[in-house]
């Protein structure tokens, strides 16, 4: 049985990875809006996840439940992948999703691995 908390955690991973980013060693200026800022994923039930990506490949997230995860991000073709996710969520230590570029203020929807729709926004600051 999948709990709401696990579904929300997976949704956060999917939503976070939706921001266009470059390889850690070669961040291009048009993709830098994600660095130093926050991707906020919002759910219909009021839950949220805040995601932070670092130019050196580090990733971390904070859930409205208080849960925190961390990992490494990497671009693979036209997808961004989160690797070595700890603690693992439902045995998932790796997750990939298509990249979408956006500036601060951009809003977009995406779906989590369970098919739930989430609304994301790239907001200024941490």
GROMACS .gro file of N, CA, C and O in nm:
model
  504
    1UNK      N    1   0.084  -0.117   0.000
    1UNK     CA    2   0.000   0.000   0.000
    1UNK      C    3   0.089   0.124   0.000
    1UNK      O    4   0.182   0.133   0.077
    2UNK      N    5   0.060   0.222  -0.083
    2UNK     CA    6   0.139   0.344  -0.092
    2UNK      C    7   0.073   0.452  -0.009
    2UNK      O    8  -0.042   0.485  -0.029
    3UNK      N    9   0.150   0.510   0.081
    3UNK     CA   10   0.093   0.615   0.165
    3UNK      C   11   0.099   0.749   0.093
    3UNK      O   12   0.173   0.768  -0.001
    4UNK      N   13   0.020   0.845   0.143
    4UNK     CA   14   0.019   0.979   0.086
    4UNK      C   15   0.156   1.042   0.100
    4UNK      O   16   0.204   1.110   0.010
    5UNK      N   17   0.223   1.019   0.213
    5UNK     CA   18   0.356   1.078   0.233
    5UNK      C   19   0.454   1.027   0.129
    5UNK      O   20   0.533   1.104   0.074
    6UNK      N   21   0.451   0.897   0.100
    6UNK     CA   22   0.542   0.843  -0.001
    6UNK      C   23   0.508   0.897  -0.139
    6UNK      O   24   0.596   0.931  -0.216
    7UNK      N   25   0.379   0.907  -0.169
    7UNK     CA   26   0.338   0.961  -0.299
    7UNK      C   27   0.385   1.105  -0.311
    7UNK      O   28   0.434   1.147  -0.415
    8UNK      N   29   0.370   1.182  -0.205
    8UNK     CA   30   0.412   1.322  -0.208
    8UNK      C   31   0.564   1.330  -0.226
    8UNK      O   32   0.614   1.415  -0.298
    9UNK      N   33   0.637   1.244  -0.160
    9UNK     CA   34   0.783   1.244  -0.173
    9UNK      C   35   0.823   1.215  -0.317
    9UNK      O   36   0.911   1.282  -0.373
   10UNK      N   37   0.761   1.119  -0.378
   10UNK     CA   38   0.792   1.087  -0.517
   10UNK      C   39   0.752   1.201  -0.609
   10UNK      O   40   0.823   1.234  -0.703
   11UNK      N   41   0.640   1.264  -0.579
   11UNK     CA   42   0.597   1.378  -0.660
   11UNK      C   43   0.699   1.489  -0.652
   11UNK      O   44   0.729   1.555  -0.751
   12UNK      N   45   0.753   1.509  -0.536
   12UNK     CA   46   0.854   1.613  -0.519
   12UNK      C   47   0.976   1.586  -0.602
   12UNK      O   48   1.033   1.677  -0.662
   13UNK      N   49   1.019   1.462  -0.609
   13UNK     CA   50   1.135   1.429  -0.691
   13UNK      C   51   1.107   1.459  -0.837
   13UNK      O   52   1.190   1.516  -0.907
   14UNK      N   53   0.988   1.423  -0.883
   14UNK     CA   54   0.954   1.448  -1.023
   14UNK      C   55   0.947   1.596  -1.051
   14UNK      O   56   0.999   1.646  -1.151
   15UNK      N   57   0.884   1.668  -0.964
   15UNK     CA   58   0.868   1.811  -0.985
   15UNK      C   59   1.001   1.883  -0.980
   15UNK      O   60   1.029   1.972  -1.060
   16UNK      N   61   1.084   1.847  -0.887
   16UNK     CA   62   1.213   1.913  -0.873
   16UNK      C   63   1.296   1.896  -0.997
   16UNK      O   64   1.365   1.988  -1.040
   17UNK      N   65   1.292   1.781  -1.051
   17UNK     CA   66   1.376   1.752  -1.166
   17UNK      C   67   1.326   1.819  -1.292
   17UNK      O   68   1.392   1.814  -1.395
   18UNK      N   69   1.212   1.884  -1.288
   18UNK     CA   70   1.157   1.947  -1.407
   18UNK      C   71   1.225   2.077  -1.446
   18UNK      O   72   1.206   2.125  -1.556
   19UNK      N   73   1.304   2.135  -1.360
   19UNK     CA   74   1.371   2.260  -1.393
   19UNK      C   75   1.491   2.229  -1.481
   19UNK      O   76   1.569   2.140  -1.451
   20UNK      N   77   1.508   2.303  -1.590
   20UNK     CA   78   1.622   2.281  -1.678
   20UNK      C   79   1.751   2.318  -1.608
   20UNK      O   80   1.765   2.426  -1.554
   21UNK      N   81   1.846   2.228  -1.608
   21UNK     CA   82   1.977   2.248  -1.548
   21UNK      C   83   2.082   2.193  -1.642
   21UNK      O   84   2.055   2.111  -1.726
   22UNK      N   85   2.204   2.234  -1.622
   22UNK     CA   86   2.314   2.185  -1.705
   22UNK      C   87   2.397   2.087  -1.626
   22UNK      O   88   2.379   2.070  -1.507
   23UNK      N   89   2.493   2.023  -1.694
   23UNK     CA   90   2.587   1.937  -1.625
   23UNK      C   91   2.655   2.017  -1.515
   23UNK      O   92   2.683   2.135  -1.533
   24UNK      N   93   2.684   1.957  -1.400
   24UNK     CA   94   2.747   2.032  -1.292
   24UNK      C   95   2.873   2.106  -1.332
   24UNK      O   96   2.893   2.220  -1.292
   25UNK      N   97   2.954   2.049  -1.416
   25UNK     CA   98   3.082   2.111  -1.452
   25UNK      C   99   3.067   2.218  -1.559
   25UNK      O  100   3.161   2.290  -1.587
   26UNK      N  101   2.951   2.228  -1.622
   26UNK     CA  102   2.938   2.321  -1.734
   26UNK      C  103   2.805   2.396  -1.733
   26UNK      O  104   2.734   2.398  -1.831
   27UNK      N  105   2.772   2.455  -1.621
   27UNK     CA  106   2.646   2.528  -1.613
   27UNK      C  107   2.648   2.645  -1.711
   27UNK      O  108   2.739   2.725  -1.712
   28UNK      N  109   2.546   2.653  -1.796
   28UNK     CA  110   2.541   2.762  -1.892
   28UNK      C  111   2.457   2.875  -1.834
   28UNK      O  112   2.365   2.851  -1.757
   29UNK      N  113   2.487   3.002  -1.871
   29UNK     CA  114   2.417   3.116  -1.814
   29UNK      C  115   2.265   3.110  -1.827
   29UNK      O  116   2.195   3.153  -1.739
   30UNK      N  117   2.212   3.057  -1.938
   30UNK     CA  118   2.067   3.055  -1.956
   30UNK      C  119   1.998   2.952  -1.867
   30UNK      O  120   1.876   2.954  -1.855
   31UNK      N  121   2.072   2.865  -1.800
   31UNK     CA  122   2.013   2.765  -1.711
   31UNK      C  123   2.040   2.795  -1.563
   31UNK      O  124   1.991   2.724  -1.477
   32UNK      N  125   2.112   2.899  -1.536
   32UNK     CA  126   2.149   2.929  -1.399
   32UNK      C  127   2.037   2.975  -1.306
   32UNK      O  128   2.057   2.975  -1.185
   33UNK      N  129   1.919   3.013  -1.356
   33UNK     CA  130   1.815   3.059  -1.263
   33UNK      C  131   1.783   2.959  -1.151
   33UNK      O  132   1.740   3.000  -1.044
   34UNK      N  133   1.802   2.832  -1.173
   34UNK     CA  134   1.772   2.734  -1.068
   34UNK      C  135   1.874   2.739  -0.954
   34UNK      O  136   1.840   2.708  -0.840
   35UNK      N  137   1.996   2.781  -0.984
   35UNK     CA  138   2.100   2.783  -0.882
   35UNK      C  139   2.083   2.906  -0.793
   35UNK      O  140   2.065   3.016  -0.841
   36UNK      N  141   2.086   2.886  -0.662
   36UNK     CA  142   2.067   2.996  -0.569
   36UNK      C  143   1.922   3.030  -0.544
   36UNK      O  144   1.892   3.122  -0.468
   37UNK      N  145   1.832   2.957  -0.608
   37UNK     CA  146   1.689   2.981  -0.591
   37UNK      C  147   1.622   2.851  -0.547
   37UNK      O  148   1.689   2.753  -0.518
   38UNK      N  149   1.491   2.850  -0.541
   38UNK     CA  150   1.416   2.736  -0.489
   38UNK      C  151   1.307   2.695  -0.586
   38UNK      O  152   1.234   2.781  -0.636
   39UNK      N  153   1.295   2.567  -0.610
   39UNK     CA  154   1.181   2.513  -0.683
   39UNK      C  155   1.081   2.468  -0.577
   39UNK      O  156   1.115   2.388  -0.490
   40UNK      N  157   0.960   2.523  -0.582
   40UNK     CA  158   0.856   2.485  -0.487
   40UNK      C  159   0.751   2.405  -0.563
   40UNK      O  160   0.696   2.452  -0.663
   41UNK      N  161   0.725   2.285  -0.514
   41UNK     CA  162   0.620   2.198  -0.571
   41UNK      C  163   0.502   2.200  -0.477
   41UNK      O  164   0.518   2.177  -0.357
   42UNK      N  165   0.384   2.229  -0.532
   42UNK     CA  166   0.261   2.236  -0.452
   42UNK      C  167   0.165   2.128  -0.498
   42UNK      O  168   0.154   2.099  -0.617
   43UNK      N  169   0.092   2.073  -0.400
   43UNK     CA  170  -0.001   1.964  -0.425
   43UNK      C  171  -0.143   2.007  -0.393
   43UNK      O  172  -0.164   2.094  -0.309
   44UNK      N  173  -0.242   1.949  -0.457
   44UNK     CA  174  -0.381   1.986  -0.434
   44UNK      C  175  -0.423   1.977  -0.287
   44UNK      O  176  -0.509   2.051  -0.243
   45UNK      N  177  -0.360   1.888  -0.211
   45UNK     CA  178  -0.398   1.872  -0.070
   45UNK      C  179  -0.329   1.973   0.021
   45UNK      O  180  -0.343   1.967   0.143
   46UNK      N  181  -0.251   2.068  -0.036
   46UNK     CA  182  -0.185   2.170   0.044
   46UNK      C  183  -0.041   2.137   0.080
   46UNK      O  184   0.031   2.222   0.132
   47UNK      N  185   0.003   2.016   0.055
   47UNK     CA  186   0.142   1.980   0.082
   47UNK      C  187   0.236   2.047  -0.016
   47UNK      O  188   0.195   2.094  -0.122
   48UNK      N  189   0.363   2.054   0.020
   48UNK     CA  190   0.463   2.117  -0.065
   48UNK      C  191   0.599   2.050  -0.045
   48UNK      O  192   0.622   1.981   0.054
   49UNK      N  193   0.687   2.075  -0.141
   49UNK     CA  194   0.827   2.033  -0.132
   49UNK      C  195   0.911   2.148  -0.184
   49UNK      O  196   0.879   2.208  -0.287
   50UNK      N  197   1.017   2.181  -0.112
   50UNK     CA  198   1.114   2.282  -0.158
   50UNK      C  199   1.239   2.208  -0.202
   50UNK      O  200   1.291   2.125  -0.127
   51UNK      N  201   1.286   2.241  -0.323
   51UNK     CA  202   1.401   2.172  -0.383
   51UNK      C  203   1.513   2.270  -0.409
   51UNK      O  204   1.489   2.381  -0.457
   52UNK      N  205   1.637   2.226  -0.381
   52UNK     CA  206   1.753   2.311  -0.405
   52UNK      C  207   1.857   2.233  -0.485
   52UNK      O  208   1.895   2.122  -0.449
   53UNK      N  209   1.900   2.295  -0.595
   53UNK     CA  210   2.002   2.237  -0.683
   53UNK      C  211   2.127   2.324  -0.675
   53UNK      O  212   2.117   2.446  -0.683
   54UNK      N  213   2.242   2.260  -0.663
   54UNK     CA  214   2.370   2.332  -0.658
   54UNK      C  215   2.446   2.308  -0.789
   54UNK      O  216   2.436   2.200  -0.848
   55UNK      N  217   2.524   2.408  -0.834
   55UNK     CA  218   2.599   2.392  -0.959
   55UNK      C  219   2.695   2.273  -0.959
   55UNK      O  220   2.727   2.219  -1.064
   56UNK      N  221   2.741   2.231  -0.841
   56UNK     CA  222   2.836   2.119  -0.833
   56UNK      C  223   2.769   1.982  -0.834
   56UNK      O  224   2.835   1.880  -0.819
   57UNK      N  225   2.636   1.978  -0.853
   57UNK     CA  226   2.566   1.850  -0.863
   57UNK      C  227   2.493   1.806  -0.737
   57UNK      O  228   2.425   1.703  -0.740
   58UNK      N  229   2.503   1.881  -0.630
   58UNK     CA  230   2.430   1.843  -0.509
   58UNK      C  231   2.283   1.883  -0.520
   58UNK      O  232   2.250   1.983  -0.581
   59UNK      N  233   2.198   1.802  -0.456
   59UNK     CA  234   2.054   1.826  -0.452
   59UNK      C  235   2.005   1.796  -0.311
   59UNK      O  236   2.053   1.703  -0.246
   60UNK      N  237   1.908   1.876  -0.265
   60UNK     CA  238   1.840   1.844  -0.140
   60UNK      C  239   1.698   1.898  -0.146
   60UNK      O  240   1.667   1.986  -0.226
   61UNK      N  241   1.611   1.841  -0.063
   61UNK     CA  242   1.471   1.880  -0.061
   61UNK      C  243   1.417   1.872   0.080
   61UNK      O  244   1.461   1.790   0.161
   62UNK      N  245   1.320   1.959   0.108
   62UNK     CA  246   1.250   1.962   0.236
   62UNK      C  247   1.101   1.951   0.206
   62UNK      O  248   1.048   2.027   0.125
   63UNK      N  249   1.033   1.858   0.273
   63UNK     CA  250   0.891   1.833   0.254
   63UNK      C  251   0.812   1.902   0.364
   63UNK      O  252   0.862   1.921   0.476
   64UNK      N  253   0.688   1.936   0.336
   64UNK     CA  254   0.603   2.001   0.435
   64UNK      C  255   0.585   1.914   0.559
   64UNK      O  256   0.557   1.966   0.667
   65UNK      N  257   0.607   1.786   0.547
   65UNK     CA  258   0.598   1.694   0.661
   65UNK      C  259   0.720   1.704   0.751
   65UNK      O  260   0.723   1.644   0.859
   66UNK      N  261   0.824   1.775   0.705
   66UNK     CA  262   0.949   1.784   0.781
   66UNK      C  263   1.057   1.689   0.731
   66UNK      O  264   1.172   1.700   0.771
   67UNK      N  265   1.021   1.598   0.644
   67UNK     CA  266   1.118   1.502   0.591
   67UNK      C  267   1.217   1.573   0.500
   67UNK      O  268   1.181   1.664   0.425
   68UNK      N  269   1.342   1.531   0.503
   68UNK     CA  270   1.446   1.585   0.416
   68UNK      C  271   1.512   1.472   0.340
   68UNK      O  272   1.526   1.362   0.391
   69UNK      N  273   1.549   1.501   0.216
   69UNK     CA  274   1.626   1.405   0.136
   69UNK      C  275   1.740   1.480   0.070
   69UNK      O  276   1.738   1.603   0.059
   70UNK      N  277   1.838   1.405   0.025
   70UNK     CA  278   1.949   1.464  -0.050
   70UNK      C  279   1.993   1.365  -0.156
   70UNK      O  280   1.954   1.248  -0.154
   71UNK      N  281   2.075   1.413  -0.248
   71UNK     CA  282   2.125   1.328  -0.355
   71UNK      C  283   2.214   1.408  -0.447
   71UNK      O  284   2.264   1.515  -0.411
   72UNK      N  285   2.234   1.357  -0.566
   72UNK     CA  286   2.314   1.421  -0.669
   72UNK      C  287   2.228   1.430  -0.794
   72UNK      O  288   2.153   1.340  -0.824
   73UNK      N  289   2.241   1.542  -0.868
   73UNK     CA  290   2.169   1.553  -0.995
   73UNK      C  291   2.270   1.548  -1.109
   73UNK      O  292   2.387   1.581  -1.091
   74UNK      N  293   2.221   1.503  -1.224
   74UNK     CA  294   2.305   1.492  -1.343
   74UNK      C  295   2.216   1.494  -1.466
   74UNK      O  296   2.109   1.435  -1.467
   75UNK      N  297   2.262   1.563  -1.569
   75UNK     CA  298   2.190   1.563  -1.696
   75UNK      C  299   2.230   1.440  -1.774
   75UNK      O  300   2.349   1.410  -1.787
   76UNK      N  301   2.130   1.371  -1.828
   76UNK     CA  302   2.153   1.254  -1.913
   76UNK      C  303   2.066   1.272  -2.036
   76UNK      O  304   1.946   1.251  -2.030
   77UNK      N  305   2.128   1.316  -2.144
   77UNK     CA  306   2.054   1.344  -2.267
   77UNK      C  307   1.961   1.461  -2.245
   77UNK      O  308   2.004   1.569  -2.206
   78UNK      N  309   1.831   1.441  -2.266
   78UNK     CA  310   1.734   1.548  -2.246
   78UNK      C  311   1.660   1.533  -2.112
   78UNK      O  312   1.554   1.589  -2.091
   79UNK      N  313   1.718   1.455  -2.023
   79UNK     CA  314   1.656   1.433  -1.892
   79UNK      C  315   1.752   1.477  -1.781
   79UNK      O  316   1.872   1.479  -1.798
   80UNK      N  317   1.693   1.509  -1.669
   80UNK     CA  318   1.772   1.532  -1.549
   80UNK      C  319   1.742   1.417  -1.454
   80UNK      O  320   1.626   1.377  -1.439
   81UNK      N  321   1.848   1.363  -1.395
   81UNK     CA  322   1.832   1.248  -1.307
   81UNK      C  323   1.884   1.280  -1.168
   81UNK      O  324   1.987   1.344  -1.153
   82UNK      N  325   1.809   1.236  -1.070
   82UNK     CA  326   1.852   1.243  -0.932
   82UNK      C  327   1.904   1.106  -0.895
   82UNK      O  328   1.838   1.005  -0.917
   83UNK      N  329   2.025   1.103  -0.841
   83UNK     CA  330   2.091   0.977  -0.807
   83UNK      C  331   2.129   0.976  -0.660
   83UNK      O  332   2.143   1.080  -0.598
   84UNK      N  333   2.149   0.856  -0.607
   84UNK     CA  334   2.194   0.837  -0.468
   84UNK      C  335   2.104   0.912  -0.370
   84UNK      O  336   2.151   0.975  -0.276
   85UNK      N  337   1.974   0.903  -0.390
   85UNK     CA  338   1.878   0.970  -0.304
   85UNK      C  339   1.880   0.904  -0.166
   85UNK      O  340   1.865   0.782  -0.155
   86UNK      N  341   1.901   0.985  -0.063
   86UNK     CA  342   1.902   0.933   0.073
   86UNK      C  343   1.818   1.024   0.163
   86UNK      O  344   1.824   1.146   0.147
   87UNK      N  345   1.744   0.971   0.256
   87UNK     CA  346   1.713   0.828   0.258
   87UNK      C  347   1.627   0.792   0.137
   87UNK      O  348   1.555   0.876   0.086
   88UNK      N  349   1.639   0.669   0.094
   88UNK     CA  350   1.564   0.628  -0.025
   88UNK      C  351   1.414   0.630   0.005
   88UNK      O  352   1.372   0.612   0.119
   89UNK      N  353   1.337   0.656  -0.095
   89UNK     CA  354   1.192   0.665  -0.083
   89UNK      C  355   1.133   0.545  -0.156
   89UNK      O  356   1.151   0.532  -0.277
   90UNK      N  357   1.065   0.460  -0.081
   90UNK     CA  358   1.005   0.341  -0.142
   90UNK      C  359   1.108   0.267  -0.228
   90UNK      O  360   1.079   0.226  -0.339
   91UNK      N  361   1.230   0.257  -0.177
   91UNK     CA  362   1.338   0.183  -0.244
   91UNK      C  363   1.389   0.255  -0.369
   91UNK      O  364   1.465   0.200  -0.446
   92UNK      N  365   1.347   0.379  -0.393
   92UNK     CA  366   1.393   0.453  -0.510
   92UNK      C  367   1.516   0.534  -0.471
   92UNK      O  368   1.511   0.616  -0.381
   93UNK      N  369   1.626   0.508  -0.538
   93UNK     CA  370   1.749   0.584  -0.515
   93UNK      C  371   1.790   0.662  -0.639
   93UNK      O  372   1.889   0.731  -0.640
   94UNK      N  373   1.709   0.647  -0.747
   94UNK     CA  374   1.738   0.717  -0.873
   94UNK      C  375   1.605   0.749  -0.940
   94UNK      O  376   1.514   0.666  -0.943
   95UNK      N  377   1.595   0.870  -0.995
   95UNK     CA  378   1.475   0.910  -1.065
   95UNK      C  379   1.512   1.007  -1.175
   95UNK      O  380   1.591   1.098  -1.152
   96UNK      N  381   1.457   0.990  -1.294
   96UNK     CA  382   1.484   1.078  -1.408
   96UNK      C  383   1.352   1.133  -1.464
   96UNK      O  384   1.250   1.065  -1.460
   97UNK      N  385   1.360   1.255  -1.519
   97UNK     CA  386   1.244   1.319  -1.580
   97UNK      C  387   1.292   1.416  -1.687
   97UNK      O  388   1.407   1.462  -1.681
   98UNK      N  389   1.209   1.449  -1.785
   98UNK     CA  390   1.251   1.546  -1.888
   98UNK      C  391   1.284   1.682  -1.828
   98UNK      O  392   1.222   1.724  -1.730
   99UNK      N  393   1.379   1.752  -1.888
   99UNK     CA  394   1.416   1.886  -1.844
   99UNK      C  395   1.322   1.989  -1.904
   99UNK      O  396   1.279   1.974  -2.018
  100UNK      N  397   1.296   2.095  -1.827
  100UNK     CA  398   1.218   2.210  -1.872
  100UNK      C  399   1.292   2.333  -1.824
  100UNK      O  400   1.319   2.345  -1.705
  101UNK      N  401   1.326   2.425  -1.913
  101UNK     CA  402   1.394   2.547  -1.873
  101UNK      C  403   1.294   2.648  -1.820
  101UNK      O  404   1.180   2.651  -1.864
  102UNK      N  405   1.339   2.732  -1.725
  102UNK     CA  406   1.251   2.835  -1.673
  102UNK      C  407   1.328   2.941  -1.598
  102UNK      O  408   1.434   2.915  -1.543
  103UNK      N  409   1.274   3.062  -1.599
  103UNK     CA  410   1.332   3.175  -1.525
  103UNK      C  411   1.262   3.186  -1.390
  103UNK      O  412   1.155   3.128  -1.369
  104UNK      N  413   1.320   3.264  -1.298
  104UNK     CA  414   1.255   3.290  -1.170
  104UNK      C  415   1.114   3.343  -1.197
  104UNK      O  416   1.094   3.428  -1.283
  105UNK      N  417   1.016   3.287  -1.129
  105UNK     CA  418   0.876   3.323  -1.149
  105UNK      C  419   0.800   3.226  -1.238
  105UNK      O  420   0.678   3.227  -1.239
  106UNK      N  421   0.872   3.143  -1.313
  106UNK     CA  422   0.805   3.048  -1.402
  106UNK      C  423   0.722   2.949  -1.321
  106UNK      O  424   0.762   2.906  -1.213
  107UNK      N  425   0.606   2.913  -1.376
  107UNK     CA  426   0.518   2.812  -1.316
  107UNK      C  427   0.491   2.707  -1.423
  107UNK      O  428   0.475   2.740  -1.540
  108UNK      N  429   0.484   2.581  -1.383
  108UNK     CA  430   0.453   2.473  -1.474
  108UNK      C  431   0.397   2.356  -1.396
  108UNK      O  432   0.412   2.349  -1.274
  109UNK      N  433   0.329   2.269  -1.467
  109UNK     CA  434   0.276   2.148  -1.404
  109UNK      C  435   0.357   2.030  -1.453
  109UNK      O  436   0.416   2.032  -1.562
  110UNK      N  437   0.361   1.929  -1.371
  110UNK     CA  438   0.425   1.803  -1.409
  110UNK      C  439   0.353   1.691  -1.337
  110UNK      O  440   0.261   1.716  -1.258
  111UNK      N  441   0.392   1.572  -1.366
  111UNK     CA  442   0.333   1.455  -1.300
  111UNK      C  443   0.442   1.379  -1.226
  111UNK      O  444   0.555   1.370  -1.272
  112UNK      N  445   0.402   1.325  -1.113
  112UNK     CA  446   0.496   1.244  -1.036
  112UNK      C  447   0.498   1.101  -1.091
  112UNK      O  448   0.420   1.068  -1.182
  113UNK      N  449   0.584   1.016  -1.038
  113UNK     CA  450   0.591   0.878  -1.089
  113UNK      C  451   0.461   0.800  -1.070
  113UNK      O  452   0.440   0.699  -1.135
  114UNK      N  453   0.373   0.848  -0.981
  114UNK     CA  454   0.245   0.781  -0.960
  114UNK      C  455   0.133   0.844  -1.042
  114UNK      O  456   0.017   0.806  -1.030
  115UNK      N  457   0.167   0.944  -1.125
  115UNK     CA  458   0.068   1.008  -1.211
  115UNK      C  459  -0.002   1.128  -1.151
  115UNK      O  460  -0.088   1.187  -1.215
  116UNK      N  461   0.033   1.167  -1.028
  116UNK     CA  462  -0.030   1.283  -0.965
  116UNK      C  463   0.023   1.411  -1.027
  116UNK      O  464   0.142   1.424  -1.050
  117UNK      N  465  -0.067   1.506  -1.050
  117UNK     CA  466  -0.028   1.636  -1.104
  117UNK      C  467   0.021   1.725  -0.991
  117UNK      O  468  -0.040   1.731  -0.885
  118UNK      N  469   0.132   1.795  -1.015
  118UNK     CA  470   0.185   1.893  -0.920
  118UNK      C  471   0.209   2.023  -0.992
  118UNK      O  472   0.231   2.025  -1.113
  119UNK      N  473   0.199   2.134  -0.920
  119UNK     CA  474   0.228   2.265  -0.975
  119UNK      C  475   0.361   2.310  -0.916
  119UNK      O  476   0.380   2.306  -0.795
  120UNK      N  477   0.451   2.354  -1.003
  120UNK     CA  478   0.584   2.395  -0.961
  120UNK      C  479   0.605   2.543  -0.990
  120UNK      O  480   0.547   2.596  -1.083
  121UNK      N  481   0.692   2.603  -0.911
  121UNK     CA  482   0.731   2.742  -0.937
  121UNK      C  483   0.876   2.759  -0.896
  121UNK      O  484   0.919   2.709  -0.792
  122UNK      N  485   0.950   2.832  -0.980
  122UNK     CA  486   1.087   2.867  -0.947
  122UNK      C  487   1.081   3.003  -0.878
  122UNK      O  488   1.039   3.102  -0.938
  123UNK      N  489   1.116   3.005  -0.747
  123UNK     CA  490   1.107   3.129  -0.670
  123UNK      C  491   1.247   3.179  -0.632
  123UNK      O  492   1.340   3.100  -0.618
  124UNK      N  493   1.257   3.309  -0.618
  124UNK     CA  494   1.385   3.372  -0.586
  124UNK      C  495   1.427   3.339  -0.443
  124UNK      O  496   1.348   3.343  -0.352
  125UNK      N  497   1.555   3.307  -0.428
  125UNK     CA  498   1.614   3.288  -0.296
  125UNK      C  499   1.598   3.149  -0.240
  125UNK      O  500   1.540   3.061  -0.300
  126UNK      N  501   1.657   3.135  -0.126
  126UNK     CA  502   1.653   3.008  -0.055
  126UNK      C  503   1.561   3.019   0.064
  126UNK      O  504   1.538   2.956   0.147
   0.00000   0.00000   0.00000
